[in-house]
Amino acid sequence: MDSDVNTSDKQPVEQGLILPLSEETINEGKAKILKASSKTVFYNPVQEFNRDLSILVLSIHAQDHFKQKRVQKQKELKRNASISETEESTTSVDEPELELKAGEVYEDGMVILEALAATGLRSIRYAKEVPGVKRIVANDLSPSAVESLKANIAFNGVDHLVAPSHNDASMVMYQNRPPAPRFDVVDLDPYGCPSHFLDGAVQSVSNQGLLMVTCTDMAVLAGNSPETCYSKYGAISLRSKCCHEMAIRIALQCIESHANRYGRYITPLLSISADFYIRMFVRVNSSPSQCKRSISKLSLVYQCVGCETLTLQPLGEYKRINPNNPNQMKTILPHVPSVPENCPHCDMRYHVGGPIWNAPIHDKAFVTRLLDALSEEQSVGKFGTCKRLEGMLSVIEEELVDVPLYYQLDRMSSLMGVSTMPTVTFSSAILNAGYRLSQSHCKPSCFKTDAPQHFVWDTLRAWNKDKPATEKQLKEGSLSSKLLSKPLKSTVDFTMHPDANPDSKLRRKCRYQLNPLKFWGPGIRSIAK
């Protein structure tokens, strides 16, 4: 059952019943959901950001979908007409983008499956706000939810686009594997863990199709229950300050492992941690040769139990063996371990977690297109969470894509026993040394950098000279004394760097969301059967 809107048993709505919209409907975007269609409706306004982001991503994906269809049609015409290679090379597919409109049926449009639709709020918004759609299948296993679906579809006048379905979500996806036509988009937004839906999902998405997945079981993914995380996602989670990004990377490796079983692989377009959930948008393609490279996209994570230093150990490497032939590649197993028995910074031991996804979790070009779409005149005011969308996407655009995981500055300062320096001062020290640095969209005061860990600790040691730790913190045998006793080997320059403040901060974007409600969270599971 969708975590956005939960329903229980329902009484049919009388035909032609006129209801005051302010009192008898839930309004979001262009959709209106009847409260009278269910005895109880759980609606979480916090999830509006999730739905707004999904609509924005689908609007951009629609353009890519039509371009792909155009290329396929031209290739078929060339084959049928037996066009020569010379004539073929002069044919161009770089036509202007189509002016797609929302609410209209397109024969070559996207076929979308919302596998867990509940009252259909998300599907109805897709029908009214996403351009270039052919059909939307809104499925749910609950009979009362399906009745609610039908009432809301009729009330919103989207019968021509949204088709209700009463079936098991996995069965719907298994029935749309080849040779049956696949879905162009599959949306999974369950209550909790989506792993038992992933096997059907990765098979039922078309080539270059879009798979959208939400996980709300953050306690499991964030390290509170590593044994449960392994049983559900096939990876061990660690209790760490970077648990939000690690949750994303655990979920991505789980999706990739399901796809690899069928000769398929994923390409993440956008992966976010927001509020109480993570949301991932990935493209799915078929290529057994590309599946072999998945081993180089996965890593184990060593975390020091003392200073919490993180070290990634790739499961394999994929290297070119012939510089003149890019297709001649070879898998190389790495030498292990990548860490000594004891941490070189504090002499403590390690915990090991993973495997996690170590490749990029965002496509920077795709994120830029999302921001461009938000800035267009017709998009201004379209989304209720527009400012937050723009702020988070701006931070994501600035993130280092080749640096997995992040550190929290105040946590590292606490471990070393020094006062927390201003973020801009710390950023300047890293940038002045010639290294790269960015913030993370997951949480404020977190940073990603390609600087070696010893330089990060040296930066804090250099800061300690001006703001020395107390005698209590320097007690013999304490973690702080171990970290501060190491000699300073690097030259640290705290001079203000011109790039220390990111552009998103200078432009005062709404980069991080505060808890908006008193009892804020995912809500309770629906009891509808």
Short mmCIF file of C-alpha atoms in Angstrom, two decimals:
data_model
loop_
_atom_site.label_atom_id
_atom_site.label_comp_id
_atom_site.label_asym_id
_atom_site.label_seq_id
_atom_site.Cartn_x
_atom_site.Cartn_y
_atom_site.Cartn_z
CA MET A 1 0.00 0.00 0.00
CA ASP A 2 1.31 3.41 -0.94
CA SER A 3 2.70 5.34 2.04
CA ASP A 4 1.26 8.59 0.64
CA VAL A 5 -2.41 7.81 0.96
CA ASN A 6 -3.82 4.87 2.91
CA THR A 7 -7.42 3.71 2.84
CA SER A 8 -9.69 1.29 4.63
CA ASP A 9 -13.15 -0.09 3.72
CA LYS A 10 -15.20 2.24 1.58
CA GLN A 11 -18.82 3.07 0.74
CA PRO A 12 -19.62 3.80 -2.93
CA VAL A 13 -20.00 7.45 -3.91
CA GLU A 14 -23.44 8.40 -5.27
CA GLN A 15 -23.40 9.37 -8.92
CA GLY A 16 -23.60 13.12 -9.46
CA LEU A 17 -22.88 13.98 -5.84
CA ILE A 18 -21.66 17.59 -5.52
CA LEU A 19 -19.22 18.14 -2.66
CA PRO A 20 -17.68 21.36 -1.29
CA LEU A 21 -14.06 21.07 -2.43
CA SER A 22 -12.55 22.70 0.63
CA GLU A 23 -14.20 20.25 3.05
CA GLU A 24 -14.76 17.04 1.13
CA THR A 25 -11.61 16.75 -1.00
CA ILE A 26 -7.86 16.64 -0.61
CA ASN A 27 -6.31 19.05 -3.11
CA GLU A 28 -2.74 18.69 -4.34
CA GLY A 29 -1.43 20.00 -7.62
CA LYS A 30 -4.24 19.56 -10.15
CA ALA A 31 -5.68 16.48 -8.43
CA LYS A 32 -8.64 16.33 -6.04
CA ILE A 33 -9.19 13.22 -3.94
CA LEU A 34 -12.62 12.52 -2.44
CA LYS A 35 -12.61 12.07 1.31
CA ALA A 36 -16.06 10.54 0.99
CA SER A 37 -14.63 7.68 -1.09
CA SER A 38 -13.14 6.16 2.07
CA LYS A 39 -14.11 5.97 5.71
CA THR A 40 -10.55 6.89 6.68
CA VAL A 41 -7.88 8.50 4.53
CA PHE A 42 -4.30 9.01 5.61
CA TYR A 43 -2.76 11.86 3.69
CA ASN A 44 0.79 12.99 4.48
CA PRO A 45 1.45 16.49 3.12
CA VAL A 46 5.21 15.95 3.63
CA GLN A 47 5.12 13.47 0.73
CA GLU A 48 4.00 16.22 -1.65
CA PHE A 49 7.70 16.87 -2.28
CA ASN A 50 8.11 13.24 -3.36
CA ARG A 51 5.23 13.50 -5.81
CA ASP A 52 6.31 16.93 -7.15
CA LEU A 53 9.82 15.61 -7.79
CA SER A 54 8.44 12.51 -9.54
CA ILE A 55 6.31 14.67 -11.85
CA LEU A 56 9.30 16.87 -12.69
CA VAL A 57 11.49 13.84 -13.48
CA LEU A 58 8.77 12.22 -15.61
CA SER A 59 8.29 15.43 -17.58
CA ILE A 60 11.95 15.38 -18.59
CA HIS A 61 11.95 11.61 -19.18
CA ALA A 62 9.00 12.04 -21.56
CA GLN A 63 11.21 14.06 -23.95
CA ASP A 64 13.87 11.32 -23.86
CA HIS A 65 11.20 8.68 -24.43
CA PHE A 66 9.89 10.39 -27.57
CA LYS A 67 13.40 10.94 -28.90
CA GLN A 68 14.12 7.25 -28.44
CA LYS A 69 10.90 6.36 -30.25
CA ARG A 70 11.85 8.70 -33.09
CA VAL A 71 15.27 7.05 -33.45
CA GLN A 72 13.71 3.57 -33.48
CA LYS A 73 11.24 4.56 -36.18
CA GLN A 74 13.96 6.03 -38.38
CA LYS A 75 16.05 2.88 -38.04
CA GLU A 76 13.06 0.74 -39.02
CA LEU A 77 12.38 2.93 -42.06
CA LYS A 78 16.01 2.67 -43.14
CA ARG A 79 15.99 -1.09 -42.84
CA ASN A 80 12.73 -1.42 -44.74
CA ALA A 81 13.86 0.89 -47.52
CA SER A 82 17.36 -0.70 -47.70
CA ILE A 83 19.07 2.70 -47.46
CA SER A 84 22.77 2.59 -48.20
CA GLU A 85 25.36 3.37 -45.50
CA THR A 86 26.20 6.65 -47.25
CA GLU A 87 22.59 7.81 -47.24
CA GLU A 88 22.20 6.54 -43.67
CA SER A 89 25.08 8.66 -42.38
CA THR A 90 23.46 11.84 -43.72
CA THR A 91 20.19 11.25 -41.91
CA SER A 92 19.85 13.21 -38.68
CA VAL A 93 17.62 12.53 -35.70
CA ASP A 94 18.39 15.84 -33.96
CA GLU A 95 14.91 17.22 -34.41
CA PRO A 96 13.47 19.88 -32.08
CA GLU A 97 11.76 18.60 -28.96
CA LEU A 98 8.04 18.00 -29.24
CA GLU A 99 5.58 20.33 -27.56
CA LEU A 100 3.99 17.70 -25.38
CA LYS A 101 0.87 18.50 -23.38
CA ALA A 102 -0.43 17.01 -20.15
CA GLY A 103 -3.85 15.36 -20.09
CA GLU A 104 -3.73 14.16 -23.72
CA VAL A 105 -3.28 10.61 -25.01
CA TYR A 106 -0.17 10.05 -27.17
CA GLU A 107 0.06 6.85 -29.20
CA ASP A 108 3.84 6.78 -28.75
CA GLY A 109 3.61 8.06 -25.19
CA MET A 110 4.77 6.51 -21.93
CA VAL A 111 2.93 3.59 -20.36
CA ILE A 112 3.24 4.07 -16.59
CA LEU A 113 2.57 1.57 -13.81
CA GLU A 114 1.89 2.75 -10.29
CA ALA A 115 2.08 -0.63 -8.61
CA LEU A 116 0.71 0.44 -5.20
CA ALA A 117 -1.78 3.17 -5.97
CA ALA A 118 -4.09 3.32 -2.89
CA THR A 119 -6.60 6.12 -3.67
CA GLY A 120 -4.72 7.05 -6.85
CA LEU A 121 -3.54 10.54 -5.92
CA ARG A 122 -0.17 10.00 -7.58
CA SER A 123 -1.61 8.46 -10.76
CA ILE A 124 -4.17 11.23 -11.13
CA ARG A 125 -1.46 13.87 -10.76
CA TYR A 126 0.61 12.07 -13.41
CA ALA A 127 -2.38 12.09 -15.76
CA LYS A 128 -3.07 15.80 -15.25
CA GLU A 129 0.48 17.16 -14.97
CA VAL A 130 2.88 14.89 -16.91
CA PRO A 131 2.98 15.45 -20.70
CA GLY A 132 3.41 12.69 -23.26
CA VAL A 133 1.48 9.87 -21.57
CA LYS A 134 -0.27 7.02 -23.37
CA ARG A 135 -1.71 5.13 -20.39
CA ILE A 136 -1.34 4.87 -16.62
CA VAL A 137 -2.12 1.62 -14.81
CA ALA A 138 -3.09 2.35 -11.19
CA ASN A 139 -2.95 -0.96 -9.35
CA ASP A 140 -3.77 -2.01 -5.80
CA LEU A 141 -4.51 -5.31 -4.07
CA SER A 142 -7.09 -3.88 -1.66
CA PRO A 143 -10.70 -4.06 -2.96
CA SER A 144 -11.62 -0.90 -1.03
CA ALA A 145 -8.63 0.93 -2.48
CA VAL A 146 -9.64 -0.05 -6.02
CA GLU A 147 -13.19 1.22 -5.43
CA SER A 148 -11.69 4.45 -4.14
CA LEU A 149 -9.45 4.56 -7.21
CA LYS A 150 -12.40 4.29 -9.57
CA ALA A 151 -14.33 7.02 -7.78
CA ASN A 152 -11.40 9.42 -7.77
CA ILE A 153 -10.52 8.72 -11.42
CA ALA A 154 -14.09 9.53 -12.46
CA PHE A 155 -14.23 12.61 -10.22
CA ASN A 156 -11.05 14.01 -11.81
CA GLY A 157 -12.12 13.17 -15.37
CA VAL A 158 -9.01 11.17 -16.27
CA ASP A 159 -10.73 7.94 -17.37
CA HIS A 160 -9.10 8.25 -20.80
CA LEU A 161 -5.61 8.03 -19.27
CA VAL A 162 -5.82 6.11 -15.98
CA ALA A 163 -6.90 2.48 -15.90
CA PRO A 164 -7.63 0.97 -12.44
CA SER A 165 -6.26 -2.50 -11.74
CA HIS A 166 -7.12 -4.90 -8.91
CA ASN A 167 -4.21 -7.32 -8.68
CA ASP A 168 -1.08 -8.25 -6.82
CA ALA A 169 1.66 -5.75 -7.74
CA SER A 170 4.26 -8.42 -8.49
CA MET A 171 1.79 -10.35 -10.66
CA VAL A 172 1.06 -7.24 -12.76
CA MET A 173 4.79 -6.76 -13.37
CA TYR A 174 5.43 -10.45 -14.14
CA GLN A 175 2.60 -10.39 -16.67
CA ASN A 176 4.36 -7.55 -18.51
CA ARG A 177 7.69 -9.27 -19.08
CA PRO A 178 8.73 -10.15 -22.65
CA PRO A 179 7.17 -11.30 -24.91
CA ALA A 180 4.40 -9.10 -23.43
CA PRO A 181 4.89 -5.33 -23.86
CA ARG A 182 6.87 -3.76 -21.03
CA PHE A 183 6.07 -0.60 -19.08
CA ASP A 184 8.03 2.53 -19.90
CA VAL A 185 7.87 3.65 -16.26
CA VAL A 186 7.36 1.65 -13.07
CA ASP A 187 6.73 3.51 -9.81
CA LEU A 188 7.21 1.63 -6.52
CA ASP A 189 6.25 3.53 -3.38
CA PRO A 190 5.47 0.89 -0.74
CA TYR A 191 5.20 1.22 3.00
CA GLY A 192 8.66 0.12 4.15
CA CYS A 193 10.99 -2.07 2.10
CA PRO A 194 10.46 -2.47 -1.68
CA SER A 195 12.85 -5.41 -2.15
CA HIS A 196 10.16 -8.07 -2.72
CA PHE A 197 8.81 -6.02 -5.67
CA LEU A 198 12.18 -5.44 -7.34
CA ASP A 199 12.45 -8.81 -9.12
CA GLY A 200 9.29 -8.12 -11.12
CA ALA A 201 10.07 -4.43 -11.54
CA VAL A 202 13.47 -4.84 -13.22
CA GLN A 203 11.95 -7.31 -15.71
CA SER A 204 8.88 -5.27 -16.59
CA VAL A 205 10.66 -1.98 -17.42
CA SER A 206 11.49 -1.39 -21.09
CA ASN A 207 15.00 -0.64 -22.35
CA GLN A 208 15.83 2.96 -21.45
CA GLY A 209 12.77 2.80 -19.21
CA LEU A 210 12.52 4.51 -15.83
CA LEU A 211 12.26 2.75 -12.48
CA MET A 212 11.27 4.95 -9.52
CA VAL A 213 11.69 3.42 -6.05
CA THR A 214 10.97 4.73 -2.53
CA CYS A 215 12.26 3.16 0.71
CA THR A 216 10.81 4.30 4.04
CA ASP A 217 12.44 1.69 6.32
CA MET A 218 15.28 4.04 7.21
CA ALA A 219 15.92 2.48 10.62
CA VAL A 220 16.94 -0.74 8.86
CA LEU A 221 19.01 1.01 6.19
CA ALA A 222 20.67 3.37 8.69
CA GLY A 223 22.36 0.64 10.75
CA ASN A 224 19.92 0.00 13.60
CA SER A 225 19.41 -3.57 12.48
CA PRO A 226 22.25 -4.79 10.21
CA GLU A 227 21.01 -8.39 10.16
CA THR A 228 17.58 -7.26 8.93
CA CYS A 229 19.21 -5.02 6.33
CA TYR A 230 21.18 -8.00 5.02
CA SER A 231 18.08 -10.20 4.80
CA LYS A 232 16.12 -7.52 2.91
CA TYR A 233 18.77 -5.76 0.81
CA GLY A 234 21.71 -8.17 0.70
CA ALA A 235 24.07 -5.74 2.44
CA ILE A 236 25.15 -4.91 5.99
CA SER A 237 24.37 -1.39 7.15
CA LEU A 238 26.62 0.53 9.55
CA ARG A 239 25.71 3.05 12.22
CA SER A 240 27.41 6.10 10.84
CA LYS A 241 26.83 9.83 10.40
CA CYS A 242 26.73 9.20 6.64
CA CYS A 243 23.94 6.64 7.05
CA HIS A 244 21.54 8.55 4.77
CA GLU A 245 23.78 8.30 1.73
CA MET A 246 24.83 4.79 2.68
CA ALA A 247 21.13 3.87 2.67
CA ILE A 248 20.84 5.13 -0.92
CA ARG A 249 23.91 3.17 -1.97
CA ILE A 250 22.68 -0.03 -0.28
CA ALA A 251 19.33 0.26 -2.07
CA LEU A 252 21.01 0.92 -5.44
CA GLN A 253 23.22 -2.16 -5.15
CA CYS A 254 20.08 -4.17 -4.32
CA ILE A 255 18.31 -2.93 -7.47
CA GLU A 256 21.44 -3.61 -9.54
CA SER A 257 21.75 -7.17 -8.20
CA HIS A 258 18.14 -7.93 -9.16
CA ALA A 259 18.67 -6.46 -12.63
CA ASN A 260 21.94 -8.36 -13.22
CA ARG A 261 20.14 -11.70 -12.83
CA TYR A 262 18.31 -10.96 -16.09
CA GLY A 263 21.22 -9.47 -18.05
CA ARG A 264 20.20 -5.92 -17.16
CA TYR A 265 21.88 -3.01 -15.39
CA ILE A 266 20.88 0.37 -13.97
CA THR A 267 22.04 3.96 -14.47
CA PRO A 268 21.04 6.26 -11.59
CA LEU A 269 19.65 9.62 -12.76
CA LEU A 270 18.78 11.07 -9.35
CA SER A 271 18.91 9.63 -5.82
CA ILE A 272 17.82 11.66 -2.82
CA SER A 273 17.48 11.38 0.93
CA ALA A 274 14.57 13.53 2.10
CA ASP A 275 12.54 13.63 5.29
CA PHE A 276 12.00 10.00 6.42
CA TYR A 277 12.67 8.19 3.12
CA ILE A 278 15.00 7.78 0.17
CA ARG A 279 13.83 8.07 -3.45
CA MET A 280 15.75 6.76 -6.48
CA PHE A 281 15.20 7.32 -10.21
CA VAL A 282 17.18 4.85 -12.36
CA ARG A 283 17.21 3.92 -16.04
CA VAL A 284 17.19 0.20 -16.85
CA ASN A 285 18.92 -1.33 -19.88
CA SER A 286 19.80 -4.80 -21.15
CA SER A 287 23.43 -5.73 -21.82
CA PRO A 288 25.11 -8.87 -20.48
CA SER A 289 28.54 -7.35 -21.20
CA GLN A 290 27.70 -4.27 -19.11
CA CYS A 291 26.51 -6.53 -16.30
CA LYS A 292 30.06 -7.83 -15.98
CA ARG A 293 31.17 -4.33 -14.99
CA SER A 294 28.85 -4.29 -11.99
CA ILE A 295 31.59 -5.80 -9.84
CA SER A 296 33.54 -2.54 -10.18
CA LYS A 297 30.53 -0.51 -8.98
CA LEU A 298 30.35 -2.23 -5.59
CA SER A 299 32.51 -1.81 -2.50
CA LEU A 300 32.79 -3.02 1.06
CA VAL A 301 33.06 -0.27 3.68
CA TYR A 302 35.57 -0.36 6.54
CA GLN A 303 34.64 1.98 9.38
CA CYS A 304 36.97 2.59 12.33
CA VAL A 305 35.14 2.01 15.63
CA GLY A 306 37.05 4.94 17.15
CA CYS A 307 37.49 7.92 14.83
CA GLU A 308 34.89 6.58 12.33
CA THR A 309 37.25 6.96 9.37
CA LEU A 310 35.77 5.34 6.25
CA THR A 311 37.69 3.27 3.71
CA LEU A 312 36.11 1.69 0.62
CA GLN A 313 37.26 -1.67 -0.74
CA PRO A 314 36.02 -2.27 -4.34
CA LEU A 315 34.93 -5.83 -5.04
CA GLY A 316 36.67 -5.72 -8.40
CA GLU A 317 38.12 -3.53 -11.12
CA TYR A 318 37.34 -3.44 -14.82
CA LYS A 319 40.35 -2.33 -16.85
CA ARG A 320 41.21 -2.02 -20.53
CA ILE A 321 43.91 -4.50 -21.52
CA ASN A 322 44.46 -3.11 -25.03
CA PRO A 323 44.78 0.69 -25.26
CA ASN A 324 43.92 0.55 -28.99
CA ASN A 325 40.74 -1.48 -28.50
CA PRO A 326 38.22 -0.14 -25.97
CA ASN A 327 36.20 -3.36 -26.16
CA GLN A 328 39.00 -5.52 -24.78
CA MET A 329 38.37 -5.30 -21.04
CA LYS A 330 39.36 -7.57 -18.16
CA THR A 331 38.07 -8.01 -14.63
CA ILE A 332 40.77 -7.71 -12.00
CA LEU A 333 40.28 -8.79 -8.40
CA PRO A 334 41.81 -6.28 -5.96
CA HIS A 335 44.44 -7.02 -3.34
CA VAL A 336 43.01 -7.03 0.19
CA PRO A 337 42.78 -5.79 2.80
CA SER A 338 42.79 -2.11 1.92
CA VAL A 339 43.23 -1.17 5.61
CA PRO A 340 45.76 -2.28 8.25
CA GLU A 341 44.66 -4.28 11.27
CA ASN A 342 44.49 -1.12 13.39
CA CYS A 343 43.42 2.34 12.26
CA PRO A 344 46.50 4.54 11.56
CA HIS A 345 44.74 7.56 13.07
CA CYS A 346 43.59 6.18 16.44
CA ASP A 347 44.88 2.57 16.66
CA MET A 348 41.34 1.13 16.93
CA ARG A 349 39.83 -1.78 14.99
CA TYR A 350 37.29 -1.77 12.14
CA HIS A 351 33.71 -2.75 11.42
CA VAL A 352 32.92 -3.88 7.88
CA GLY A 353 29.67 -3.23 6.02
CA GLY A 354 28.24 -3.37 2.53
CA PRO A 355 28.52 -4.05 -0.27
CA ILE A 356 27.32 -0.61 -1.35
CA TRP A 357 27.05 1.13 -4.72
CA ASN A 358 30.28 3.14 -5.21
CA ALA A 359 29.50 4.65 -8.65
CA PRO A 360 27.71 8.03 -9.09
CA ILE A 361 24.21 8.22 -7.63
CA HIS A 362 23.23 11.23 -9.80
CA ASP A 363 23.51 12.16 -13.47
CA LYS A 364 24.71 15.79 -13.39
CA ALA A 365 23.43 16.55 -16.90
CA PHE A 366 19.98 15.23 -15.98
CA VAL A 367 19.91 17.29 -12.76
CA THR A 368 20.79 20.41 -14.78
CA ARG A 369 17.85 19.71 -17.10
CA LEU A 370 15.55 19.43 -14.08
CA LEU A 371 16.73 22.82 -12.81
CA ASP A 372 16.29 24.37 -16.25
CA ALA A 373 12.73 23.02 -16.40
CA LEU A 374 11.99 24.48 -12.96
CA SER A 375 13.19 27.91 -14.06
CA GLU A 376 10.91 28.05 -17.10
CA GLU A 377 7.96 30.42 -16.86
CA GLN A 378 5.30 27.72 -17.17
CA SER A 379 6.82 25.83 -14.21
CA VAL A 380 6.79 28.80 -11.82
CA GLY A 381 4.06 28.11 -9.28
CA LYS A 382 3.31 24.68 -10.77
CA PHE A 383 4.66 22.82 -7.75
CA GLY A 384 3.76 23.51 -4.15
CA THR A 385 7.30 22.59 -3.13
CA CYS A 386 9.03 24.50 -5.95
CA LYS A 387 11.48 26.37 -3.70
CA ARG A 388 12.56 23.21 -1.94
CA LEU A 389 12.92 21.38 -5.27
CA GLU A 390 15.15 24.13 -6.62
CA GLY A 391 17.24 24.26 -3.44
CA MET A 392 17.84 20.51 -3.12
CA LEU A 393 18.58 20.05 -6.84
CA SER A 394 21.04 22.96 -6.67
CA VAL A 395 22.94 21.26 -3.84
CA ILE A 396 22.89 17.96 -5.74
CA GLU A 397 24.26 19.69 -8.85
CA GLU A 398 27.21 20.90 -6.74
CA GLU A 399 27.92 17.50 -5.14
CA LEU A 400 31.08 15.59 -6.00
CA VAL A 401 29.81 12.61 -7.98
CA ASP A 402 33.02 10.57 -7.71
CA VAL A 403 33.32 10.73 -3.89
CA PRO A 404 31.07 8.20 -2.12
CA LEU A 405 29.83 8.99 1.41
CA TYR A 406 30.49 12.07 3.51
CA TYR A 407 31.73 13.26 6.92
CA GLN A 408 30.06 15.54 9.43
CA LEU A 409 32.27 18.39 10.61
CA ASP A 410 30.83 18.79 14.10
CA ARG A 411 31.06 15.02 14.70
CA MET A 412 34.75 14.92 13.71
CA SER A 413 35.45 17.96 15.89
CA SER A 414 33.74 16.25 18.82
CA LEU A 415 35.79 13.07 18.35
CA MET A 416 39.02 15.07 18.35
CA GLY A 417 37.87 17.23 21.26
CA VAL A 418 38.26 20.59 19.52
CA SER A 419 35.75 23.37 18.97
CA THR A 420 33.84 23.22 15.70
CA MET A 421 35.26 25.69 13.20
CA PRO A 422 32.97 27.60 10.79
CA THR A 423 32.11 25.57 7.72
CA VAL A 424 33.52 28.23 5.40
CA THR A 425 36.85 28.14 7.28
CA PHE A 426 37.09 24.37 6.96
CA SER A 427 36.14 24.51 3.27
CA SER A 428 38.81 27.16 2.63
CA ALA A 429 41.51 24.98 4.23
CA ILE A 430 40.62 22.02 1.99
CA LEU A 431 40.36 24.12 -1.18
CA ASN A 432 43.58 26.05 -0.46
CA ALA A 433 45.41 22.71 -0.37
CA GLY A 434 44.27 21.95 -3.93
CA TYR A 435 41.61 19.39 -3.06
CA ARG A 436 37.94 19.42 -4.05
CA LEU A 437 35.07 19.76 -1.58
CA SER A 438 31.29 19.95 -1.68
CA GLN A 439 28.39 19.68 0.71
CA SER A 440 25.94 16.79 0.73
CA HIS A 441 22.22 17.18 0.04
CA CYS A 442 21.48 14.66 2.80
CA LYS A 443 22.25 16.87 5.80
CA PRO A 444 23.73 20.31 6.56
CA SER A 445 27.30 20.61 7.93
CA CYS A 446 28.28 17.49 5.99
CA PHE A 447 31.03 17.50 3.38
CA LYS A 448 32.50 15.37 0.63
CA THR A 449 36.13 15.74 -0.35
CA ASP A 450 38.83 13.92 -2.26
CA ALA A 451 41.40 15.05 0.32
CA PRO A 452 43.11 12.13 2.10
CA GLN A 453 41.83 11.46 5.59
CA HIS A 454 45.12 12.38 7.25
CA PHE A 455 44.86 15.90 5.80
CA VAL A 456 41.32 16.31 7.17
CA TRP A 457 42.58 15.35 10.64
CA ASP A 458 45.57 17.69 10.21
CA THR A 459 43.15 20.52 9.46
CA LEU A 460 41.45 19.95 12.81
CA ARG A 461 44.84 19.68 14.57
CA ALA A 462 45.89 23.00 13.06
CA TRP A 463 42.64 24.56 14.26
CA ASN A 464 43.33 23.19 17.73
CA LYS A 465 46.46 25.34 18.01
CA ASP A 466 44.27 28.45 18.10
CA LYS A 467 41.44 26.78 20.05
CA PRO A 468 43.20 24.21 22.28
CA ALA A 469 41.31 21.27 23.78
CA THR A 470 40.71 21.06 27.52
CA GLU A 471 42.72 18.87 29.90
CA LYS A 472 39.69 16.64 30.38
CA GLN A 473 39.55 15.95 26.65
CA LEU A 474 43.30 15.23 26.59
CA LYS A 475 43.03 12.55 29.28
CA GLU A 476 45.56 9.78 28.64
CA GLY A 477 44.12 6.92 26.61
CA SER A 478 41.12 8.91 25.36
CA LEU A 479 40.27 9.04 21.66
CA SER A 480 40.91 12.80 21.59
CA SER A 481 44.41 12.38 23.01
CA LYS A 482 45.23 9.68 20.46
CA LEU A 483 44.11 11.87 17.55
CA LEU A 484 45.82 15.03 18.84
CA SER A 485 49.05 13.24 19.68
CA LYS A 486 49.73 12.52 16.00
CA PRO A 487 52.24 14.99 14.53
CA LEU A 488 51.00 17.66 12.11
CA LYS A 489 52.43 16.63 8.72
CA SER A 490 50.54 19.03 6.41
CA THR A 491 50.59 22.77 5.87
CA VAL A 492 47.11 24.12 6.51
CA ASP A 493 46.02 27.53 5.19
CA PHE A 494 42.79 28.96 6.63
CA THR A 495 42.78 31.99 4.30
CA MET A 496 39.29 32.61 2.93
CA HIS A 497 38.91 30.86 -0.44
CA PRO A 498 36.62 32.47 -3.06
CA ASP A 499 34.80 29.17 -3.66
CA ALA A 500 34.34 28.29 0.02
CA ASN A 501 30.69 29.37 -0.09
CA PRO A 502 28.74 27.35 -2.70
CA ASP A 503 26.57 29.18 -5.19
CA SER A 504 23.37 27.66 -3.79
CA LYS A 505 24.17 29.19 -0.39
CA LEU A 506 25.10 32.59 -1.80
CA ARG A 507 21.80 32.70 -3.67
CA ARG A 508 19.94 31.81 -0.46
CA LYS A 509 18.26 28.71 -1.86
CA CYS A 510 16.06 26.58 0.42
CA ARG A 511 18.67 23.85 0.63
CA TYR A 512 17.63 21.81 3.69
CA GLN A 513 14.12 21.16 4.98
CA LEU A 514 13.29 21.39 8.68
CA ASN A 515 10.73 19.03 10.21
CA PRO A 516 7.51 20.76 9.13
CA LEU A 517 5.01 19.10 11.47
CA LYS A 518 4.81 18.27 15.18
CA PHE A 519 4.31 14.52 14.73
CA TRP A 520 6.29 14.33 11.51
CA GLY A 521 7.04 10.96 9.94
CA PRO A 522 5.81 8.27 7.56
CA GLY A 523 2.50 7.64 9.35
CA ILE A 524 0.90 4.28 10.09
CA ARG A 525 0.47 1.38 7.71
CA SER A 526 -2.94 1.02 6.11
CA ILE A 527 -5.07 -1.78 7.58
CA ALA A 528 -7.22 -2.15 4.45
CA LYS A 529 -7.42 -5.72 3.18
#
